[in-house]
Coordinates of C-alpha atoms in Angstrom, one line a residue:
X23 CA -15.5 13.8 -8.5
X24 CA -15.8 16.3 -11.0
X25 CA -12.5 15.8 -12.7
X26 CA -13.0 12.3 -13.0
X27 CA -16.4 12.8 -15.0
X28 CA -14.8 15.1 -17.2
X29 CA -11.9 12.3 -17.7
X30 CA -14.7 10.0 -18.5
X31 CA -16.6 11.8 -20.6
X32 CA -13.0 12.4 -23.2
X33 CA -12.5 9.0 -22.7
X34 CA -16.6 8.0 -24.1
X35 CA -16.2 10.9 -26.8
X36 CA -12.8 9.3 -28.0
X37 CA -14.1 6.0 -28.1
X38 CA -17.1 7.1 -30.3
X39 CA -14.8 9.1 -32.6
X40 CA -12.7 6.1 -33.2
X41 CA -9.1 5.6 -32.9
X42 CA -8.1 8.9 -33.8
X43 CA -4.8 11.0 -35.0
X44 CA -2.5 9.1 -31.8
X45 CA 0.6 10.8 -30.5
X46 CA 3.8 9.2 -32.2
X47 CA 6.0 7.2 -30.0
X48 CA 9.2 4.7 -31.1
X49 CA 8.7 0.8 -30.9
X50 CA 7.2 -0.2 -27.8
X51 CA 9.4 -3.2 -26.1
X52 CA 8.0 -6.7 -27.4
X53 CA 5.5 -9.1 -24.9
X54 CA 9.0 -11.5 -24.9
X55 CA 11.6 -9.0 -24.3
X56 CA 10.1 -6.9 -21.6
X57 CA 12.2 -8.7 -18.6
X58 CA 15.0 -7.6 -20.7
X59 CA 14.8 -3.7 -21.4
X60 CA 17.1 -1.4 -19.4
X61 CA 17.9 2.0 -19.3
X62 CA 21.2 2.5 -20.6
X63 CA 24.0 3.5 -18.0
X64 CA 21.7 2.5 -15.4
X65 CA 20.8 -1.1 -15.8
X66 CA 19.8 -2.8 -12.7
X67 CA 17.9 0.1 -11.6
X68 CA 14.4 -1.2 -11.3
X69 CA 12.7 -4.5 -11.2
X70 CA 9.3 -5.9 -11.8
X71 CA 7.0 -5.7 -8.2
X72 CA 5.0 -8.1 -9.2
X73 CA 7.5 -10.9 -10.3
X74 CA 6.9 -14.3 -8.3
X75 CA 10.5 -15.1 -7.5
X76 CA 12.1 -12.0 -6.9
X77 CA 15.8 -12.6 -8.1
X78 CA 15.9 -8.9 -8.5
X79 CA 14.5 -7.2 -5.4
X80 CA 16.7 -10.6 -3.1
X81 CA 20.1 -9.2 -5.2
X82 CA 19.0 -5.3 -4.7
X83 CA 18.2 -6.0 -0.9
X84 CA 21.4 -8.2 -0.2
X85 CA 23.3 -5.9 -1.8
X86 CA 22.0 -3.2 0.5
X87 CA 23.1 -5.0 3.6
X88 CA 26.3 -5.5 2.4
X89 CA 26.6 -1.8 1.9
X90 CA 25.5 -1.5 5.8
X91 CA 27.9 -3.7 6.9
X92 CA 30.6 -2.3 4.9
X93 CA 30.0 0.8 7.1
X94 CA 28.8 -0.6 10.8
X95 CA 32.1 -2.6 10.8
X96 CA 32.3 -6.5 10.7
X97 CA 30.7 -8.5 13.4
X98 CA 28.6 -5.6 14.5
X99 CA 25.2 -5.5 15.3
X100 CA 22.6 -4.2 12.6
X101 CA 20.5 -1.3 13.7
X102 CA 16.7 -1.6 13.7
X103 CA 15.2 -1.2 10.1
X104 CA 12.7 1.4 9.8
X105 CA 10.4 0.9 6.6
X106 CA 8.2 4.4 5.7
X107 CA 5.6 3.7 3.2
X108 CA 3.9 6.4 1.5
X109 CA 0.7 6.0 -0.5
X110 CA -1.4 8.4 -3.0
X111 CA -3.7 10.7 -2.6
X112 CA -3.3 14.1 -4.7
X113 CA -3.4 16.7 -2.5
X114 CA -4.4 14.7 0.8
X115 CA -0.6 14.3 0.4
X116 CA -0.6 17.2 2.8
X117 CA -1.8 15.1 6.0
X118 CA 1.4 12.4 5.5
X119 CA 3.5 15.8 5.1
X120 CA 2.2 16.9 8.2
X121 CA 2.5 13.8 10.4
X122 CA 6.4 13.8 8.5
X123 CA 7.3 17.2 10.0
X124 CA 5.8 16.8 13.5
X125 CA 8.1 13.2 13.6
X126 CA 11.0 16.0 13.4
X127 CA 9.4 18.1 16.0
X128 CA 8.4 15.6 18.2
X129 CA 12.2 14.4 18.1
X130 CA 11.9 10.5 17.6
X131 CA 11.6 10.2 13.6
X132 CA 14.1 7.1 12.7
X133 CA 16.0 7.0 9.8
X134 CA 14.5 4.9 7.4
X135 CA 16.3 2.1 6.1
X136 CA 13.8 2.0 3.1
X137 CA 11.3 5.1 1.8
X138 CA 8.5 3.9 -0.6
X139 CA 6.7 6.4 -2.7
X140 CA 3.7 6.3 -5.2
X141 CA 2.2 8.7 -6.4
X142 CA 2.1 12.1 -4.6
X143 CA 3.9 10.1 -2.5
X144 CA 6.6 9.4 -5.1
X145 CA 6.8 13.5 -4.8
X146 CA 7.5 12.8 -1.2
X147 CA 9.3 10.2 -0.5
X148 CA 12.9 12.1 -1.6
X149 CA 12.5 14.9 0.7
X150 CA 11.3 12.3 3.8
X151 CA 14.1 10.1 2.8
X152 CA 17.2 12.6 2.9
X153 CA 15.7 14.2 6.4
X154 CA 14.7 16.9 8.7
X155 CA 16.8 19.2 6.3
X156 CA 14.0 18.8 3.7
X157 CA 11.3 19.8 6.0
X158 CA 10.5 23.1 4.6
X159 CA 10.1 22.2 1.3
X160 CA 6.9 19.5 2.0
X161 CA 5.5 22.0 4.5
X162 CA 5.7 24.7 1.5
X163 CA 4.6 22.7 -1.2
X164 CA 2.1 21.0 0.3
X165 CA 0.2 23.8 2.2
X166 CA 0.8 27.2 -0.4
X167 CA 0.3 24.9 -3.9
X168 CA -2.4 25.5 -6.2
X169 CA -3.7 23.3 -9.0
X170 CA -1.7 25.6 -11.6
X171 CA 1.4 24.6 -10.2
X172 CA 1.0 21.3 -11.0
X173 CA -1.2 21.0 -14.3
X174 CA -1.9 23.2 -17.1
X175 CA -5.1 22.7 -18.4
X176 CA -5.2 21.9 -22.8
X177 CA -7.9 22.7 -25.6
X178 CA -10.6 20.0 -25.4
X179 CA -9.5 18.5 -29.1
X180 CA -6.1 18.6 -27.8
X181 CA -6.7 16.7 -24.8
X182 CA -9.0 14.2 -26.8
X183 CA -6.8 13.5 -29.5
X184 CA -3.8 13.9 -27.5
X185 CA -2.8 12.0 -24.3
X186 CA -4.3 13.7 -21.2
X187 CA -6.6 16.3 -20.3
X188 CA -3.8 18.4 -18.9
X189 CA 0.0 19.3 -19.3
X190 CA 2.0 18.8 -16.4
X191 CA 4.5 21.4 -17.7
X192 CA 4.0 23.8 -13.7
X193 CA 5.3 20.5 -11.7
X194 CA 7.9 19.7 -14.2
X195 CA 9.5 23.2 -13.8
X196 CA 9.0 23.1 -9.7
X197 CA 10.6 19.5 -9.6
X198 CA 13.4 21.0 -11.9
X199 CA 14.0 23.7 -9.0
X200 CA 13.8 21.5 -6.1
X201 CA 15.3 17.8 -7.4
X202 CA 18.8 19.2 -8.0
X203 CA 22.2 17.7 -8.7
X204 CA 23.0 18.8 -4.9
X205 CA 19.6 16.2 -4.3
X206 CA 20.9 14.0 -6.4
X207 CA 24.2 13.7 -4.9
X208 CA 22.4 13.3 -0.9
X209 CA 20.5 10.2 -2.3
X210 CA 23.7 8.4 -3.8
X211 CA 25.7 9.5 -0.5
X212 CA 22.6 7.7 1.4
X213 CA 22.3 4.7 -0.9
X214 CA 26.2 3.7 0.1
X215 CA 24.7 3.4 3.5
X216 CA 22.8 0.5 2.4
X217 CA 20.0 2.9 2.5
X218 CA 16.9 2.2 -0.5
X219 CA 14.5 5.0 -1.7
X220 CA 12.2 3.3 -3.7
X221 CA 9.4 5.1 -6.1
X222 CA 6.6 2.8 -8.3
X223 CA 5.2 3.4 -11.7
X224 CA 2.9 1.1 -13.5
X225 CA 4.5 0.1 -17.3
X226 CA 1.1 0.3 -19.2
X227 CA 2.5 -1.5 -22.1
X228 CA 2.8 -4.7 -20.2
X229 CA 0.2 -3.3 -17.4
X230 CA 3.0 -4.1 -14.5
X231 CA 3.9 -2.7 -11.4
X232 CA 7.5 -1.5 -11.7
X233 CA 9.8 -0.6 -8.5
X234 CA 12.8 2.1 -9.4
X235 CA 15.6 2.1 -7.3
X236 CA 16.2 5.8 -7.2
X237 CA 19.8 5.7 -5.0
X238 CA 21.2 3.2 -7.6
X239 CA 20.3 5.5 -10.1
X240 CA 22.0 8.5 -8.3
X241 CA 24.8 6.4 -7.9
X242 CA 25.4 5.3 -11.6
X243 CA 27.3 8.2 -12.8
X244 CA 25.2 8.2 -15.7
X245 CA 24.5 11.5 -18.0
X246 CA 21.1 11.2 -17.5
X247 CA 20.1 10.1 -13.9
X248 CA 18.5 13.6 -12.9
X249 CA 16.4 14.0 -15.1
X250 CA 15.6 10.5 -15.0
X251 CA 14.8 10.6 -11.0
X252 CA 12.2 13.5 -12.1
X253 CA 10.9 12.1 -14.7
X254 CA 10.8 8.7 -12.6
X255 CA 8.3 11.2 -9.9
X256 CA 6.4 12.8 -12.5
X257 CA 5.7 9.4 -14.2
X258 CA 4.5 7.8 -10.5
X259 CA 2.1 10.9 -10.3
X260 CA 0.6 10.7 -14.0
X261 CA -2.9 10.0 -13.3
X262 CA -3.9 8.2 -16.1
X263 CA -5.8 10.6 -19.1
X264 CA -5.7 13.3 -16.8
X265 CA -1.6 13.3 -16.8
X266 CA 0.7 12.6 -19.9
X267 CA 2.7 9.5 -19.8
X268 CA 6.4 9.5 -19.6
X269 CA 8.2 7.8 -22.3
X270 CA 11.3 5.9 -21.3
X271 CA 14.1 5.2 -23.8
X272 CA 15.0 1.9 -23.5
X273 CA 17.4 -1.2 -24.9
X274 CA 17.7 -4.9 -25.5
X275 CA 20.7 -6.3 -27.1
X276 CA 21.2 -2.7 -28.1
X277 CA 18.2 -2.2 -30.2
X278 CA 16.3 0.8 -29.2
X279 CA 12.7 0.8 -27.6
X280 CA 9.9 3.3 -25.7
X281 CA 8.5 2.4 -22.6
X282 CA 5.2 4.0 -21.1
X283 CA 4.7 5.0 -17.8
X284 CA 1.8 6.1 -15.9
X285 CA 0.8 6.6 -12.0
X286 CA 1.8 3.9 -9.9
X287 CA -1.1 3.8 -7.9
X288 CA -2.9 2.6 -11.5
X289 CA -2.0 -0.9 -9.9
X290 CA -0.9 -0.7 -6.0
X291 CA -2.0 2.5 -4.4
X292 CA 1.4 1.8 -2.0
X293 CA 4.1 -0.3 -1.8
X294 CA 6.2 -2.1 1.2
X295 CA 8.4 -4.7 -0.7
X296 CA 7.1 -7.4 -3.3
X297 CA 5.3 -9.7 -0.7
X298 CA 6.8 -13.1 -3.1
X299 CA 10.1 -11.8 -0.9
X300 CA 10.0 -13.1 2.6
X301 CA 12.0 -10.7 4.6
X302 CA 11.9 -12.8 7.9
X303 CA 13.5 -16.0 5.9
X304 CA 16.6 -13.4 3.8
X305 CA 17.4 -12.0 7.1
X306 CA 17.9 -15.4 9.0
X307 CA 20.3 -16.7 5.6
X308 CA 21.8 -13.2 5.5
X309 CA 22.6 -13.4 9.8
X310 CA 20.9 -9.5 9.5
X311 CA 18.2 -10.4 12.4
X312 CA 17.4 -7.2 13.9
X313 CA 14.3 -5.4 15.0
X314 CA 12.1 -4.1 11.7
X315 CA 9.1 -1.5 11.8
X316 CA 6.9 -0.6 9.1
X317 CA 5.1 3.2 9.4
X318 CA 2.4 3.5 6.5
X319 CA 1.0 6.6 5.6
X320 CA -2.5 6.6 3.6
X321 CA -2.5 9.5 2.3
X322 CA -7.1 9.1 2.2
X323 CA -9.4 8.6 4.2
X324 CA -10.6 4.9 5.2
X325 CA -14.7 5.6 5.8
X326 CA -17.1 4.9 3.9
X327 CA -17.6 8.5 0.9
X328 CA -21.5 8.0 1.7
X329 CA -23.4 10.1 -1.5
X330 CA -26.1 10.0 -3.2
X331 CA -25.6 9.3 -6.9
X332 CA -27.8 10.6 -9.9
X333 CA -28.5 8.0 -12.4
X334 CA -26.2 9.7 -15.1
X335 CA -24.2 7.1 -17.0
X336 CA -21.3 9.0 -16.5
X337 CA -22.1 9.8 -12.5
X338 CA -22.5 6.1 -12.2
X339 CA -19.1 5.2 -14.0
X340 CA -16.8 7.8 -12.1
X341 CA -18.4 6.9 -8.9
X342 CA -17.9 2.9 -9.6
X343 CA -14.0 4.2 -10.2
X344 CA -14.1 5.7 -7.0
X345 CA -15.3 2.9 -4.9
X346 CA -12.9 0.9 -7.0
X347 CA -9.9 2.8 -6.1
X348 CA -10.8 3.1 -2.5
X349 CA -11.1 -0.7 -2.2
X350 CA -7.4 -1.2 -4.1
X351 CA -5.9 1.2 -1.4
X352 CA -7.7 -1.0 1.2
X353 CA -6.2 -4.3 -0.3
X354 CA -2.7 -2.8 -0.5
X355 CA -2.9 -2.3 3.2
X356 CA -4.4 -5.9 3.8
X357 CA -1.2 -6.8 1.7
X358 CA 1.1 -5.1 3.6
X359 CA -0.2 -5.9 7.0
X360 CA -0.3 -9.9 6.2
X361 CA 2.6 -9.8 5.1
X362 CA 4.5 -8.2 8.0
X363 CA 3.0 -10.4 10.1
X364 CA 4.4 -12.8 8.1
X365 CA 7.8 -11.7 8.4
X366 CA 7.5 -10.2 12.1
X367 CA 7.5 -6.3 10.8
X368 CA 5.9 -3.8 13.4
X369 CA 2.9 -2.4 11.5
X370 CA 2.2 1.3 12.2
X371 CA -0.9 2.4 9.9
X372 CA -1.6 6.4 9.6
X373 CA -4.8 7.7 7.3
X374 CA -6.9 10.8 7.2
X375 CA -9.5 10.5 10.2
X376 CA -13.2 10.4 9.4
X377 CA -13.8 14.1 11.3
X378 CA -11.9 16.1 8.7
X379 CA -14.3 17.8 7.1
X380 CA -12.6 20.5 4.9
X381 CA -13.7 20.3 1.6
X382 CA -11.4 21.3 -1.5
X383 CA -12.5 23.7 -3.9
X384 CA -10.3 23.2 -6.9
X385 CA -7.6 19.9 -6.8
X386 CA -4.7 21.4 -5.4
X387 CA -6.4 23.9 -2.6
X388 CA -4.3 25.1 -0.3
X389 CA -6.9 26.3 1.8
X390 CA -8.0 22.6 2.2
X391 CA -4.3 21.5 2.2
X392 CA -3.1 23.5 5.3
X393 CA -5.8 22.3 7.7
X394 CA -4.8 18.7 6.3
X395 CA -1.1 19.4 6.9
X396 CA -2.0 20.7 10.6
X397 CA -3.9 17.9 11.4
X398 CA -1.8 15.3 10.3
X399 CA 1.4 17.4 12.3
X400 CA -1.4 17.8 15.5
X401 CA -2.5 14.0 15.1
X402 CA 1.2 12.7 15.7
X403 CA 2.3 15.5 18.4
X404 CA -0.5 13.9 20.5
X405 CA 0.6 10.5 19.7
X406 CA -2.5 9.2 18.1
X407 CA -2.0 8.9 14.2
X408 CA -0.7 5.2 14.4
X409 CA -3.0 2.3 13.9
X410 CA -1.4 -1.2 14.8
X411 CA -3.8 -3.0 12.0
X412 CA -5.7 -2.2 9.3
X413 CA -9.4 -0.8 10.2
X414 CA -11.3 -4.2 9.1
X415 CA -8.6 -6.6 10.7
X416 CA -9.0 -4.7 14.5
X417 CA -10.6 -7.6 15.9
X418 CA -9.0 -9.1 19.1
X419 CA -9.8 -12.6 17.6
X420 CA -8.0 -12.3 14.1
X421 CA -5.2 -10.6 15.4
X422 CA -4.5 -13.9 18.2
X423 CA -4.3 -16.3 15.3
X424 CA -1.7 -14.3 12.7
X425 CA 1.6 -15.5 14.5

C-alpha cells in the first residue's frame, strides 16, 4: 500500500508541475499503422489479444498442431492438452512457484501444451514451461530474493521527471544470468513440438493487450531474439510509474518506429487464449478433438483486504486502485472460466487461501516469500489447491445451467 501512495503522490506532483522535461523516444507507430508494426527478423511473433477475429492467434494455433502432428505421426491420436496459466502478483509469485515444484514432486505435472505468463508470472512461465529441470531456479528466486534484486530505487526529481520511480537495472542483470542462449535454444526445441509459451504486455501507445509468442521468437534465428525474450519479461513486469517501460524498435513498410510497453496485467491480470477464439469449434474443423485442461494460478489472494482507510486524498486514491485491481483479476478469471466452459476446457483455479497471514516487510521479502512458497508446495502435496470454479460462480445452480 505504501508503494502505491508514493507512485501516486509523483504522479499528483508531476501533474501540478506540468508536462515537464519528457524522456526522448523515436516516433511512436501511428493510430492507422499499429496492426502493421513488426519487429524485424521476427515478424509474426505476437498478435493483438484483444482483436475480435483472431486471424492471428487461429494461424499461430493451427500452426502449432501441425507442428504436433508433424511429430505424433499421421493418423495418430493427439495427446490431452494441458493449458497452465499464470497470473501477477509481485512477490506472491512465490505461492504459484510453490504449487509448480510440488507438481514435480508429487509426480503427475503434465506437460503443458500452452504456458501463459503476465507479469511475475511472465518471469515464470519459461522456467515452468521447459520443466522439472528449472525447478531450482523458481524455488531460489522466489524464496532468497530481496526488493534490491529487482529495483534500484532513483533521486525523487529523477523519478518525477523521468519515467518510473525505480530502475530495474538488479532484474535485468539476474534475467541476463538465467535467460541464456542454452534457454533460448530449449524453448525453440519445444516450440517444434507444437508446444506455445506465451507472455502479455500491454502497448500503452494504443492501450492494447499484446500476446508474444516467445518459441516463435526463439525459433527465428534472428540477431536479436534473446535479448528480446528478456526484454519481452521485463516489459510484462513493468508496473506502470513504478517500472521503466521498454521501448521496442519497430517497422512498417520499412520506416522505423518505437513501441511502449508496460505490465501486462495493466489490462488482463492473466491470460488463457483470446476468448473471440473458440477452441472447441478450431478443434472440431482441425479433427484435433482431444481431452483439454486448464490449471490457473492466481498468484493473490481472492477475500475481501478488509481496512480501515484514513480520509487522505491520496489514502483514498491508492486504495480505490487496489480494489480496482483486485476486481480486474476477478473478471479475468470470470473470463477464463466462461469461456472454457464454452469450449469444454477442465477449469482447475489455484489462489492464495484467506489463512495466510504472513505479512511482507519490504516488496520482495523473502521472509514473507518462503512461507508463501511452502504453502503453495504443502497446499498441492495434500491435493487441495485446485478450485473447479471461480469463488463467486460455486453455486450448484449456476454451474447446472453452463453446458
Amino acid at each position: 500500500m505504501r508503494r502505491r501512495i508514493v507512485v501516486l503522490l509523483v504522479l499528483v506532483i508531476g501533474c501540478l508541475c506540468g508536462p515537464g522535461c519528457a524522456i526522448s523516444r523515436g516516433p511512436a507507430v501511428p493510430s492507422t499503422l499499429t496492426e502493421k508494426a513488426v519487429l524485424p527478423g521476427m515478424e509474426g511473433c505476437r498478435i493483438w489479444a484483444d482483436d475480435i477475429k483472431q486471424p492471428a492467434f487461429e494461424r499461430m494455433w493451427d500452426e502449432s498442431i501441425a507442428r504436433e502432428r508433424a511429430l505424433v505421426g499421421a493418423g495418430a491420436p493427439l495427446p490431452p492438452a494441458d493449458f497452465l496459466v499464470i497470473s501477477g502478483g509481485g512477490p506472491d509469485g512465490a505461492y504459484g512457484a510453490g504449487i509448480i515444484c510440488a507438481w514435480t514432486e508429487a509426480g503427475n505435472r503434465p506437460q503443458f501444451k500452452v504456458v501463459t505468463g503476465v507479469s511475475t508470472g511472465a518471469l515464470t512461465a519459461p522456467f515452468a514451461f521447459l520443466g522439472p529441470d528449472y525447478d531450482h531456479v523458481l524455488k531460489e528466486v522466489y524464496t532468497s530474493l530481496h526488493t534490491s534484486g529487482i529495483m534500484e530505487s532513483r533521486w525523487l526529481l529523477a523519478a518525477l521527471f523521468g519515467d518510473a520511480l525505480d530502475d530495474t537495472v538488479p532484474l535485468q542483470r539476474m534475467l541476463a544470468k538465467l535467460v541464456d542462449q542454452a534457454m533460448l535454444e530449449r524453448i525453440a526445441a519445444e516450440y517444434k513440438k507444437g508446444r506455445l509459451l506465451l507472455i502479455g504486455t500491454t502497448d500503452l501507445d494504443v492501450g492494447r493487450p499484446v500476446i508474444w509468442d516467445i518459441g516463435a521468437i526463439a525459433s527465428s534465428g534472428a540477431p536479436k531474439a534473446l535479448e528480446t525474450v528478456r526484454k519481452i519479461m521485463i516489459a510484462s513486469a513493468a508496473i506502470p510509474a513504478a517500472f521503466p517501460p521498454v521501448m521496442f524498435d519497430v517497422e512498417v513498410d520499412g520506416k522505423k518506429y518505437q513501441e511502449l510497453h508496460v505490465d501486462g496485467g495493466a489490462i488482463r491480470q492473466a491470460f488463457l487464449y483470446p476468448p473471440h477464439f473458440h477452441l472447441k469449434t478450431e478443434s472440431v474443423k482441425l479433427h484435433a478433438g482431444r481431452t483439454r485442461t486448464a490449471w490457473i494460478i492466481r498468484n493473490a489472494r481472492l477475500d475481501p483486504d478488509w481496512a480501515s482507510t484514513q480520509r487522505q486524498t491520496l489514502r483514498i486514491a491508492a486504495r480505490a486502485i487496489s480494489a480496482l485491481l483486485a476486481s480486474e483479476g476477478k473478471g479475468d478469471l470470470d473470463r477464463m472460466y466462461l469461456t472454457t466452459r464454452r469450449d469444454g476446457v477442465g477449469f482447475n483455479l489455484a489462489f492464495i487461501p484467506p489463512d495466510f497471514d504472513v505479512k511482507p516487510k519490504e516488496d520482495f521479502d523473502p521472509d514473507y516469500m518462503r512461507p508463501l512458497f511452502e504453502r503453495g508446495r504443502s497446499d498441492l502435496l495434500a491435493g487441495k489447491v485446485w478450485k473447479d470454479v471461480p469463488p463467486e460462480f460455486d453455486e450448484a445452480d449456476f454451474k447446472s445451467t453452463i453446458r
